[in-house]
Coordinates of C-alpha atoms in Angstrom, one line a residue:
Chain A
X1 CA 4.6 29.6 17.7
X2 CA 3.8 28.7 14.0
X3 CA 1.6 27.3 12.4
X4 CA 3.9 24.3 11.6
X5 CA 4.8 23.9 15.4
X6 CA 1.2 24.5 16.2
X7 CA 0.7 21.3 13.9
X8 CA 3.4 19.5 14.9
X9 CA 1.8 19.8 18.7
X10 CA -1.6 19.0 17.9
X11 CA -0.9 15.9 16.0
X12 CA 1.4 14.5 19.0
X13 CA -1.2 14.9 21.3
X14 CA -3.8 13.5 19.0
X15 CA -1.5 10.1 18.8
X16 CA -0.9 10.4 22.3
X17 CA -4.5 10.3 23.2
X18 CA -5.7 7.7 20.9
X19 CA -2.5 5.3 22.4
X20 CA -4.2 6.1 26.0
X21 CA -7.0 5.1 25.2
X22 CA -5.6 2.0 23.8
X23 CA -3.7 1.3 26.8
X24 CA -6.5 1.4 29.4
X25 CA -8.9 0.3 26.7
X26 CA -9.8 -2.2 29.7
X27 CA -10.7 0.4 31.5
X28 CA -12.4 3.3 29.4
X29 CA -14.8 0.8 27.0
X30 CA -18.2 0.7 28.7
X31 CA -18.9 -1.9 28.2
X32 CA -17.2 -5.9 26.8
X33 CA -16.0 -5.4 23.6
X34 CA -17.1 -9.4 22.6
X35 CA -20.5 -9.4 25.3
X36 CA -23.5 -9.8 23.3
X37 CA -26.9 -8.0 24.4
X38 CA -29.8 -9.8 22.0
X39 CA -32.4 -7.2 22.8
X40 CA -30.3 -4.5 22.0
X41 CA -29.3 -5.2 18.9
X42 CA -28.8 -2.6 16.4
X43 CA -29.4 0.7 18.0
X44 CA -28.6 3.6 17.3
X45 CA -27.1 5.8 19.2
X46 CA -27.9 7.0 22.9
X47 CA -27.5 7.9 26.0
X48 CA -26.1 3.8 27.2
X49 CA -24.3 2.8 23.9
X50 CA -22.8 6.1 22.8
X51 CA -22.1 5.0 19.2
X52 CA -24.9 2.9 19.0
X53 CA -24.5 -1.7 19.4
X54 CA -24.2 -3.7 16.5
X55 CA -26.3 -6.5 14.5
X56 CA -25.4 -8.8 17.8
X57 CA -25.8 -6.5 20.4
X58 CA -22.6 -5.2 21.0
X59 CA -21.5 -2.1 22.0
X60 CA -19.9 -0.2 19.4
X61 CA -17.4 2.3 20.5
X62 CA -16.4 -0.5 22.8
X63 CA -15.8 -2.5 20.1
X64 CA -13.8 0.1 18.9
X65 CA -11.7 0.9 21.4
X66 CA -10.7 -2.3 21.7
X67 CA -10.5 -2.7 17.9
X68 CA -8.6 0.3 17.7
X69 CA -5.9 -1.6 20.1
X70 CA -5.9 -4.7 18.0
X71 CA -4.8 -2.3 14.7
X72 CA -2.3 -0.6 16.8
X73 CA -0.4 -4.0 18.2
X74 CA -0.5 -5.4 14.7
X75 CA 1.0 -2.3 13.2
X76 CA 3.5 -1.2 16.1
X77 CA 4.4 -4.7 16.4
X78 CA 5.0 -5.5 12.0
X79 CA 7.2 -1.4 11.7
X80 CA 9.2 -2.1 14.6
X81 CA 9.9 -6.2 12.9
X82 CA 10.7 -4.0 9.6
X83 CA 13.1 -1.6 10.4
X84 CA 14.8 -3.8 12.9
X85 CA 15.1 -6.2 9.4
X86 CA 15.3 -3.1 7.1
X87 CA 17.5 -0.6 8.9
X88 CA 19.9 -3.4 9.3
X89 CA 20.0 -4.2 5.9
X90 CA 20.3 -1.2 5.1
X91 CA 23.0 -0.5 7.3
X92 CA 25.3 -3.0 6.7
X93 CA 24.7 -2.5 2.8
X94 CA 25.5 1.1 3.3
X95 CA 29.1 0.1 5.8
X96 CA 30.4 -2.8 3.7
X97 CA 29.5 -1.8 -0.2
X98 CA 30.8 -3.9 -2.4
X99 CA 29.4 -7.5 -2.8
X100 CA 27.4 -7.2 0.4
X101 CA 25.8 -3.6 -0.8
X102 CA 24.5 -5.0 -4.1
X103 CA 23.5 -8.3 -2.8
X104 CA 21.1 -7.2 -0.3
X105 CA 19.8 -3.9 -2.5
X106 CA 18.9 -6.4 -5.4
X107 CA 16.8 -8.9 -2.6
X108 CA 15.9 -5.9 -1.4
X109 CA 14.5 -4.8 -4.9
X110 CA 12.8 -8.2 -5.2
X111 CA 11.3 -7.5 -2.9
X112 CA 10.4 -4.2 -3.6
X113 CA 8.7 -4.7 -7.4
X114 CA 5.3 -7.1 -5.7
X115 CA 2.3 -4.5 -5.2
X116 CA 2.1 -3.6 -1.1
X117 CA -1.4 -5.4 -0.3
X118 CA -0.6 -8.2 -3.2
X119 CA 2.6 -9.1 -1.4
X120 CA 0.7 -8.6 1.9
X121 CA -2.2 -11.5 0.8
X122 CA 0.6 -13.3 -0.7
X123 CA 2.0 -13.8 3.1
X124 CA -1.3 -14.2 4.7
X125 CA -2.2 -16.7 2.2
X126 CA 0.9 -19.1 2.4
X127 CA 1.3 -18.6 7.0
X128 CA -3.0 -19.1 7.1
X129 CA -5.4 -15.5 8.1
X130 CA -4.7 -14.5 12.3
X131 CA -3.9 -11.6 13.1
X132 CA 0.2 -12.9 13.8
X133 CA 0.6 -13.5 10.9
X134 CA -1.0 -10.2 9.7
X135 CA 1.8 -8.3 11.5
X136 CA 4.3 -10.3 9.8
X137 CA 3.2 -9.8 6.2
X138 CA 3.2 -5.8 7.2
X139 CA 7.0 -6.1 7.9
X140 CA 7.8 -8.2 5.2
X141 CA 6.5 -5.5 3.1
X142 CA 7.6 -2.5 4.9
X143 CA 12.0 -3.8 5.0
X144 CA 12.7 -3.3 1.8
X145 CA 11.9 0.2 1.9
X146 CA 13.9 0.5 5.7
X147 CA 16.6 -0.6 3.2
X148 CA 17.2 1.4 1.1
X149 CA 15.3 4.8 3.2
X150 CA 18.8 4.2 5.6
X151 CA 21.4 2.6 3.4
X152 CA 20.7 6.6 1.1
X153 CA 22.6 8.4 4.5
X154 CA 23.9 6.3 5.6
X155 CA 26.3 6.5 3.0
X156 CA 26.9 9.4 3.1
X157 CA 27.6 8.8 6.9
X158 CA 29.6 6.9 6.8
X159 CA 31.8 8.1 4.2
X160 CA 32.1 11.5 7.1
X161 CA 35.5 11.7 8.6
X162 CA 34.0 11.0 12.8
X163 CA 33.2 7.3 10.8
X164 CA 36.9 7.2 9.9
X165 CA 38.1 8.3 13.0
X166 CA 36.1 6.3 14.9
X167 CA 38.1 3.6 13.2
X168 CA 41.3 4.6 13.4
X169 CA 40.5 4.6 17.0
X170 CA 40.1 1.1 16.8
X171 CA 36.0 0.5 17.0
X172 CA 34.8 -2.9 15.6
X173 CA 31.9 -3.0 12.6
X174 CA 28.8 -3.4 14.6
X175 CA 29.7 0.0 17.3
X176 CA 30.2 1.6 14.5
X177 CA 27.2 1.5 12.8
X178 CA 25.1 0.8 15.4
X179 CA 27.0 4.0 17.7
X180 CA 27.9 6.4 15.2
X181 CA 26.0 6.0 11.9
X182 CA 22.9 5.2 13.2
X183 CA 22.2 7.8 15.4
X184 CA 22.7 10.1 12.8
X185 CA 19.6 9.2 10.4
X186 CA 17.6 8.9 13.3
X187 CA 15.3 11.8 12.6
X188 CA 14.5 10.4 9.1
X189 CA 13.7 7.3 10.8
X190 CA 11.6 9.0 13.0
X191 CA 9.9 10.0 10.4
X192 CA 9.3 7.7 8.2
X193 CA 8.5 5.3 11.2
X194 CA 6.0 7.7 11.7
X195 CA 4.6 7.4 8.1
X196 CA 4.5 3.5 7.4
X197 CA 2.6 2.8 11.0
X198 CA 0.0 5.1 9.4
X199 CA 0.1 3.3 6.7
X200 CA 0.7 -0.1 8.5
X201 CA -2.7 0.1 10.1
X202 CA -5.0 1.1 6.1
X203 CA -3.5 -2.3 5.8
X204 CA -4.1 -4.2 8.4
X205 CA -7.7 -2.7 8.3
X206 CA -7.8 -3.3 4.7
X207 CA -6.4 -7.2 5.5
X208 CA -9.0 -7.9 8.3
X209 CA -12.3 -6.2 6.0
X210 CA -11.1 -8.3 3.7
X211 CA -11.0 -11.3 5.9
X212 CA -6.9 -12.4 6.0
X213 CA -6.2 -10.5 9.2
X214 CA -8.0 -11.4 12.8
X215 CA -10.3 -13.2 13.1
X216 CA -13.9 -12.9 14.6
X217 CA -15.3 -12.3 18.0
X218 CA -11.5 -10.8 18.3
X219 CA -12.5 -7.1 17.8
X220 CA -11.1 -5.2 14.9
X221 CA -11.5 -2.2 12.7
X222 CA -11.9 -3.6 9.1
X223 CA -13.7 -6.6 10.6
X224 CA -16.1 -4.2 12.0
X225 CA -16.2 -2.1 8.6
X226 CA -17.2 -5.9 6.6
X227 CA -19.5 -6.2 9.5
X228 CA -21.4 -3.4 9.1
X229 CA -21.8 -3.9 5.8
X230 CA -24.0 -6.3 5.7
X231 CA -26.4 -4.0 7.8
X232 CA -25.8 -0.7 6.0
X233 CA -28.8 0.2 5.3
X234 CA -30.9 -0.8 8.5
X235 CA -27.6 -0.5 11.6
X236 CA -24.9 2.2 9.6
X237 CA -22.7 2.8 12.6
X238 CA -20.9 0.3 13.5
X239 CA -19.6 1.2 9.9
X240 CA -19.4 4.4 10.0
X241 CA -18.0 4.6 13.2
X242 CA -14.7 2.3 12.4
X243 CA -14.0 4.0 9.3
X244 CA -13.9 6.6 11.2
X245 CA -12.1 5.4 13.8
X246 CA -8.9 3.3 11.3
X247 CA -9.0 7.8 9.7
X248 CA -7.8 8.9 12.8
X249 CA -5.5 6.0 14.2
X250 CA -3.9 6.9 10.3
X251 CA -4.4 10.4 9.7
X252 CA -2.8 11.3 13.6
X253 CA 0.1 8.9 12.9
X254 CA 0.8 9.6 9.1
X255 CA -0.2 14.0 10.3
X256 CA 3.2 13.0 13.4
X257 CA 4.9 12.3 11.0
X258 CA 4.7 14.5 8.3
X259 CA 5.1 18.2 10.8
X260 CA 8.7 15.6 12.0
X261 CA 9.6 16.1 8.9
X262 CA 9.4 19.8 8.6
X263 CA 10.6 19.9 12.2
X264 CA 13.1 17.9 12.2
X265 CA 14.7 18.2 8.7
X266 CA 14.4 22.0 7.1
X267 CA 15.8 20.8 3.7
X268 CA 12.5 18.5 3.3
X269 CA 10.0 21.4 4.3
X270 CA 7.6 21.3 2.2
X271 CA 7.7 18.6 -0.4
X272 CA 5.5 15.7 -0.1
Chain B
X1 CA 26.1 6.0 -24.1
X2 CA 22.2 5.4 -24.1
X3 CA 22.4 1.8 -26.0
X4 CA 24.8 0.6 -22.6
X5 CA 22.5 2.0 -19.8
X6 CA 19.7 0.1 -21.6
X7 CA 20.9 -2.7 -22.3
X8 CA 21.6 -2.1 -18.2
X9 CA 17.7 -1.2 -17.2
X10 CA 17.1 -4.6 -19.6
X11 CA 19.3 -6.6 -17.4
X12 CA 18.3 -5.7 -13.9
X13 CA 14.4 -6.5 -15.2
X14 CA 15.2 -10.0 -15.9
X15 CA 16.8 -9.9 -13.3
X16 CA 13.7 -8.8 -11.0
X17 CA 11.6 -10.7 -13.1
X18 CA 13.5 -13.9 -12.8
X19 CA 13.5 -13.7 -8.9
X20 CA 9.9 -12.5 -8.7
X21 CA 9.0 -15.8 -10.5
X22 CA 10.8 -17.9 -7.9
X23 CA 9.6 -16.4 -4.7
X24 CA 6.1 -16.8 -6.0
X25 CA 6.9 -20.6 -7.3
X26 CA 8.0 -21.1 -3.8
X27 CA 5.1 -19.5 -2.2
X28 CA 3.4 -23.4 -2.2
X29 CA 6.3 -24.3 -0.8
X30 CA 6.2 -22.3 2.0
X31 CA 2.6 -23.3 3.5
X32 CA 3.8 -24.6 6.7
X33 CA 2.2 -28.8 6.6
X34 CA 1.3 -30.8 3.4
X35 CA 0.3 -28.2 1.2
X36 CA -1.3 -30.3 -1.1
X37 CA -3.8 -31.9 1.9
X38 CA -5.2 -28.7 3.1
X39 CA -5.9 -27.6 -0.9
X40 CA -7.8 -30.7 -1.3
X41 CA -8.9 -30.5 2.5
X42 CA -11.1 -27.1 1.5
X43 CA -13.5 -29.4 -1.0
X44 CA -13.4 -32.7 -1.1
X45 CA -12.1 -35.8 0.7
X46 CA -9.0 -36.3 1.8
X47 CA -7.7 -40.1 0.4
X48 CA -3.9 -41.2 0.4
X49 CA -5.1 -42.1 -4.1
X50 CA -6.5 -37.8 -4.2
X51 CA -3.1 -36.2 -2.5
X52 CA -1.0 -38.5 -5.2
X53 CA -2.5 -38.1 -7.5
X54 CA -2.6 -34.1 -6.9
X55 CA 0.9 -34.1 -5.8
X56 CA 2.2 -35.4 -9.9
X57 CA -0.6 -32.7 -11.1
X58 CA 1.6 -30.1 -9.5
X59 CA 5.2 -31.5 -10.0
X60 CA 5.3 -31.8 -6.2
X61 CA 6.9 -35.4 -6.7
X62 CA 10.2 -34.6 -8.1
X63 CA 12.2 -32.5 -7.3
X64 CA 12.6 -29.4 -6.9
X65 CA 15.1 -27.4 -9.2
X66 CA 13.1 -30.0 -12.0
X67 CA 10.4 -28.6 -10.7
X68 CA 10.9 -25.1 -10.7
X69 CA 12.4 -25.0 -14.6
X70 CA 8.7 -27.5 -15.8
X71 CA 7.1 -24.9 -13.8
X72 CA 9.1 -21.5 -15.3
X73 CA 9.2 -22.8 -19.2
X74 CA 5.8 -23.6 -19.3
X75 CA 4.6 -19.8 -17.9
X76 CA 6.6 -18.8 -20.1
X77 CA 5.2 -20.6 -23.2
X78 CA 1.4 -19.3 -21.8
X79 CA 0.4 -21.9 -19.8
X80 CA 0.0 -21.3 -15.9
X81 CA -1.7 -24.5 -15.3
X82 CA -5.1 -24.9 -14.7
X83 CA -7.6 -24.4 -11.9
X84 CA -7.4 -27.1 -9.5
X85 CA -11.5 -27.6 -8.9
X86 CA -12.9 -26.2 -11.9
X87 CA -10.3 -27.9 -14.7
X88 CA -10.5 -25.1 -16.2
X89 CA -6.4 -23.4 -17.8
X90 CA -6.0 -20.6 -14.8
X91 CA -4.4 -17.9 -18.1
X92 CA -8.5 -17.3 -18.3
X93 CA -9.4 -16.8 -14.9
X94 CA -7.3 -14.2 -14.4
X95 CA -7.7 -12.9 -18.4
X96 CA -12.0 -12.3 -18.2
X97 CA -10.7 -11.3 -13.8
X98 CA -8.6 -8.5 -15.4
X99 CA -10.7 -6.2 -17.2
X100 CA -13.0 -5.3 -14.7
X101 CA -9.8 -3.9 -12.7
X102 CA -7.8 -2.5 -15.0
X103 CA -10.7 -0.8 -15.9
X104 CA -11.0 0.3 -12.0
X105 CA -7.4 1.4 -12.3
X106 CA -7.2 2.9 -15.2
X107 CA -10.3 5.5 -14.6
X108 CA -8.6 5.9 -10.8
X109 CA -5.4 6.8 -11.9
X110 CA -7.0 9.4 -14.9
X111 CA -8.7 10.5 -11.5
X112 CA -6.1 11.0 -9.2
X113 CA -3.3 11.8 -10.8
X114 CA -5.4 14.0 -13.3
X115 CA -6.5 16.7 -11.0
X116 CA -3.1 16.5 -9.2
X117 CA -1.3 18.4 -11.2
X118 CA -4.2 21.6 -11.7
X119 CA -4.8 21.5 -7.8
X120 CA -1.1 21.2 -7.2
X121 CA -0.5 24.7 -9.8
X122 CA -3.5 25.8 -7.3
X123 CA -1.7 24.9 -4.3
X124 CA 1.2 26.4 -5.3
X125 CA 0.3 30.3 -5.6
X126 CA -1.5 30.1 -2.2
X127 CA 1.5 30.5 0.4
X128 CA 2.4 31.4 4.1
X129 CA 1.3 29.6 7.3
X130 CA -2.2 28.6 8.0
X131 CA -2.7 28.6 4.3
X132 CA 0.6 26.1 4.2
X133 CA -0.8 23.9 7.8
X134 CA -4.6 23.9 6.1
X135 CA -3.5 22.5 2.8
X136 CA -1.1 19.6 5.1
X137 CA -3.9 18.7 6.9
X138 CA -6.3 18.7 3.9
X139 CA -4.4 16.0 1.5
X140 CA -2.5 13.9 4.7
X141 CA -6.4 13.4 5.8
X142 CA -7.1 12.5 1.4
X143 CA -4.4 10.7 2.4
X144 CA -5.3 8.4 5.3
X145 CA -8.8 8.0 4.1
X146 CA -9.4 4.9 3.3
X147 CA -10.4 3.8 0.3
X148 CA -12.9 1.5 1.5
X149 CA -14.8 2.8 4.2
X150 CA -14.7 6.2 1.6
X151 CA -16.9 3.6 -1.6
X152 CA -19.1 2.7 1.9
X153 CA -20.0 5.8 3.1
X154 CA -20.3 7.1 -0.3
X155 CA -23.1 4.1 -1.4
X156 CA -24.9 4.9 2.3
X157 CA -25.0 8.6 1.0
X158 CA -26.0 7.4 -2.5
X159 CA -28.5 5.7 -1.1
X160 CA -30.3 7.9 1.3
X161 CA -30.5 10.0 -1.8
X162 CA -31.1 8.9 -4.6
X163 CA -32.5 5.2 -4.3
X164 CA -32.6 4.2 -7.8
X165 CA -29.3 5.3 -8.8
X166 CA -27.7 1.8 -10.0
X167 CA -24.3 2.0 -7.7
X168 CA -22.9 -1.9 -7.3
X169 CA -21.4 -4.1 -10.2
X170 CA -20.2 -4.2 -13.0
X171 CA -21.3 -4.3 -17.0
X172 CA -18.1 -4.4 -19.7
X173 CA -17.5 -1.0 -21.4
X174 CA -18.2 -2.4 -25.0
X175 CA -21.1 -3.5 -23.7
X176 CA -23.3 -0.6 -22.1
X177 CA -20.8 2.3 -21.7
X178 CA -22.3 4.6 -19.4
X179 CA -22.7 2.4 -17.3
X180 CA -20.5 0.8 -17.1
X181 CA -18.7 4.7 -16.6
X182 CA -20.5 5.1 -13.5
X183 CA -20.3 2.6 -12.1
X184 CA -16.8 2.8 -12.4
X185 CA -16.5 6.2 -11.4
X186 CA -17.1 6.0 -7.3
X187 CA -14.9 3.4 -6.9
X188 CA -12.3 4.8 -9.0
X189 CA -12.9 8.5 -7.1
X190 CA -13.0 6.5 -3.8
X191 CA -9.2 4.9 -4.9
X192 CA -7.7 7.7 -6.2
X193 CA -8.8 10.3 -4.0
X194 CA -5.3 9.3 -1.8
X195 CA -3.4 9.4 -5.2
X196 CA -4.5 13.5 -5.7
X197 CA -3.7 13.9 -2.1
X198 CA -0.3 12.7 -2.7
X199 CA 0.5 13.9 -5.8
X200 CA -0.8 16.9 -5.3
X201 CA 1.1 18.2 -3.3
X202 CA 3.8 16.6 -4.7
X203 CA 3.1 19.3 -8.1
X204 CA 2.7 21.8 -5.9
X205 CA 6.3 21.7 -3.7
X206 CA 7.8 20.7 -7.0
X207 CA 6.5 23.4 -8.8
X208 CA 7.7 26.4 -6.4
X209 CA 10.8 24.3 -6.9
X210 CA 10.9 25.3 -10.6
X211 CA 9.9 28.7 -10.1
X212 CA 12.8 29.0 -7.5
X213 CA 15.4 28.4 -9.9
X214 CA 17.3 30.6 -12.7
X215 CA 15.7 29.9 -15.9
X216 CA 12.1 31.3 -14.5
X217 CA 14.1 34.3 -13.9
X218 CA 15.8 34.5 -17.1
X219 CA 12.4 33.5 -18.7
X220 CA 10.6 36.5 -17.0
X221 CA 13.4 38.9 -17.5
X222 CA 13.2 38.3 -21.2
X223 CA 9.7 38.6 -21.3
X224 CA 7.5 35.2 -21.2
X225 CA 4.2 35.9 -19.9
X226 CA 3.1 34.6 -17.0
X227 CA 0.8 32.0 -17.9
X228 CA 4.1 30.7 -20.5
X229 CA 6.2 30.6 -17.1
X230 CA 4.0 28.2 -14.9
X231 CA 3.3 26.1 -18.1
X232 CA 6.0 25.5 -19.8
X233 CA 9.1 26.2 -18.1
X234 CA 7.7 25.5 -14.7
X235 CA 5.6 22.6 -15.2
X236 CA 7.4 20.5 -17.8
X237 CA 10.3 20.3 -15.3
X238 CA 7.7 19.3 -12.2
X239 CA 7.1 17.2 -13.5
X240 CA 9.7 14.9 -13.3
X241 CA 9.6 13.2 -10.3
X242 CA 5.5 13.4 -10.9
X243 CA 6.1 11.0 -13.3
X244 CA 8.0 8.2 -11.0
X245 CA 5.9 8.6 -8.9
X246 CA 3.1 7.2 -10.5
X247 CA 4.8 4.2 -11.6
X248 CA 4.6 3.8 -8.4
X249 CA 0.9 4.8 -7.0
X250 CA 0.4 1.5 -9.8
X251 CA 1.3 -0.9 -7.3
X252 CA -0.6 0.3 -4.8
X253 CA -4.2 1.1 -6.8
X254 CA -3.7 -2.0 -7.6
X255 CA -3.3 -3.1 -4.3
X256 CA -6.3 -1.0 -3.4
X257 CA -8.6 -2.2 -6.4
X258 CA -8.8 -5.3 -4.6
X259 CA -9.5 -4.4 -1.3
X260 CA -13.0 -1.2 -3.5
X261 CA -13.9 -4.1 -5.6
X262 CA -15.2 -5.3 -2.8
X263 CA -16.9 -2.9 -1.4
X264 CA -18.2 -2.3 -5.3
X265 CA -19.3 -5.5 -5.5
X266 CA -17.5 -5.7 -8.8
X267 CA -16.5 -9.2 -10.1
X268 CA -11.9 -8.0 -10.9
X269 CA -9.0 -9.8 -9.9
X270 CA -10.0 -8.9 -6.1
X271 CA -12.6 -11.5 -6.3
X272 CA -10.8 -13.7 -8.3
X273 CA -8.0 -13.9 -5.9
X274 CA -10.1 -13.8 -2.3
X275 CA -12.2 -16.8 -3.8
X276 CA -9.3 -18.9 -4.5
X277 CA -7.5 -18.1 -1.0
X278 CA -11.0 -19.4 0.4
X279 CA -11.6 -22.6 -1.2
X280 CA -7.2 -22.7 -0.9
X281 CA -6.5 -22.9 -4.9
X282 CA -2.8 -21.8 -5.2
X283 CA -2.3 -22.5 -8.7
X284 CA -4.2 -19.9 -9.2
X285 CA -3.3 -17.6 -6.4
X286 CA 0.0 -18.2 -7.2
X287 CA -0.7 -17.6 -10.9
X288 CA -2.8 -14.2 -10.5
X289 CA 0.2 -12.9 -8.2
X290 CA 2.9 -13.5 -10.8
X291 CA 1.5 -11.8 -13.0
X292 CA 0.2 -9.6 -12.1
X293 CA 3.7 -8.4 -10.2
X294 CA 5.0 -8.6 -13.3
X295 CA 2.9 -6.3 -14.6
X296 CA 4.5 -3.7 -12.2
X297 CA 7.4 -4.7 -12.3
X298 CA 6.9 -4.0 -16.7
X299 CA 5.2 -0.1 -15.8
X300 CA 7.8 0.4 -14.0
X301 CA 10.6 -0.4 -16.1
X302 CA 8.4 1.7 -19.0
X303 CA 8.3 4.5 -16.4
X304 CA 12.4 4.5 -15.6
X305 CA 12.8 4.9 -19.4
X306 CA 10.3 7.7 -19.7
X307 CA 12.1 9.3 -17.1
X308 CA 15.1 9.1 -20.2
X309 CA 13.5 10.2 -22.1
X310 CA 12.6 13.4 -20.9
X311 CA 14.6 14.1 -17.7
X312 CA 18.3 14.7 -20.6
X313 CA 20.3 14.9 -17.0
X314 CA 20.1 11.5 -16.2
X315 CA 21.3 10.1 -19.0
X316 CA 24.6 11.4 -18.8

């Protein structure tokens, strides 16, 4: 097995493990993530509380497990929505060309013109800070990325003989776009989805860190970091471990996307 | 030919800027419910009189096209409105908070992009399975370390190692250059690390790509020393994608700065924006988003032109 292949399996194992932990959060977490134990406030890591407790005596490990679930759910929903919206727009632009293409891509350019965090903050400011609005904000920000990403290769695929063949055989536009063009872009989609999921984890954490995402008492990694910062010198563990959890989630997904790109598209090997 | 290309780019720029202004303008109008009541509700008692007054102040009592034209013509004359609660011109508040953020952003860019070139050149020399994998893990880690967490950990470590060091806050550069740089060093590093990771990889692959080209073989054949080959021939071509990426990175930096500023208590745009959201000062928020985005668009436009200048092939 080459080093690259080994890396792919490592990344996949890391991501699957994290997904499993969050799916079974209710079973795995040793304590109630919002249950307070005032007598055991700000205690360091111990046998009872592996990662210590926070300023309300809540178990840090349990909060991280549930917080990771929030992070993954928000990011996955957002990236999926962006993929469906942006992907469809990109494919439609490539398929119809002409004015449709110009109009769609110009609209995407405009969305793309905003710095990511700024646009996300703007969306949250309009819709109000909640877990769902954070997801909507991330979806809006990533829609143009998917549109641009899929349009390029889709243009090439639309020119190919088998698309002409499908059209000659009487296939409708929708059928050609989703059954003939889309499957040929699967590897691009897979790689980019994984990379953007990783980036979405970081954006979601940033938003909740700023108080613009998930609101207390719902466990959220970004919030834990923001809360923990106020007690950094007394009890650094909630902040430190919550950040580490964000890093692990984003790292696993990014490495997975990276290794997938390497495996699926040898032409791109070694590119950033 | 070049003039036509420039003209087309300028037209593109104008269209994008105009569209951005429409979206930012629409922001307040998209708020579900009565935006004016929401704004007032943050600070004062809501009375029909106050609602009507504020509505008139923002111009919400006019048809939407009149509102936009009035707003944009004011913006083009440098009048971004007045802050809802302080009554001061929004522009003054933004300029006041812009400097710390700009310094942090530029410093992070210098750290990230500056170190990326030598790092990428070194990485281009290391090849092979294990070295490749190690580099990939390291760069992916650099790319995904949350900057705000890195900042917190650095503060924690330094507070334990050197408790007397003043790390937080901000002093203007012209008051205390050394104090300013020493306070900005950590946030700039935290903010710049993902850029370093991203760009060093870009430089590496571009270098490897460039080193495999025919013109390198020609240079070698005519006896150019190895150093000249790497720096004069390969690096120069490898920097073309680098320049484009730096433009895109500016957007990441501006957004990232908002978050990192909170960690290091820097009174920059982040504080302004979060404050504006907390007190629902939408005109201030609107103006800030508009100005920062326009700045970002213009930076990318300039990078585009640079690209034209350094890569003659694009002009064809």
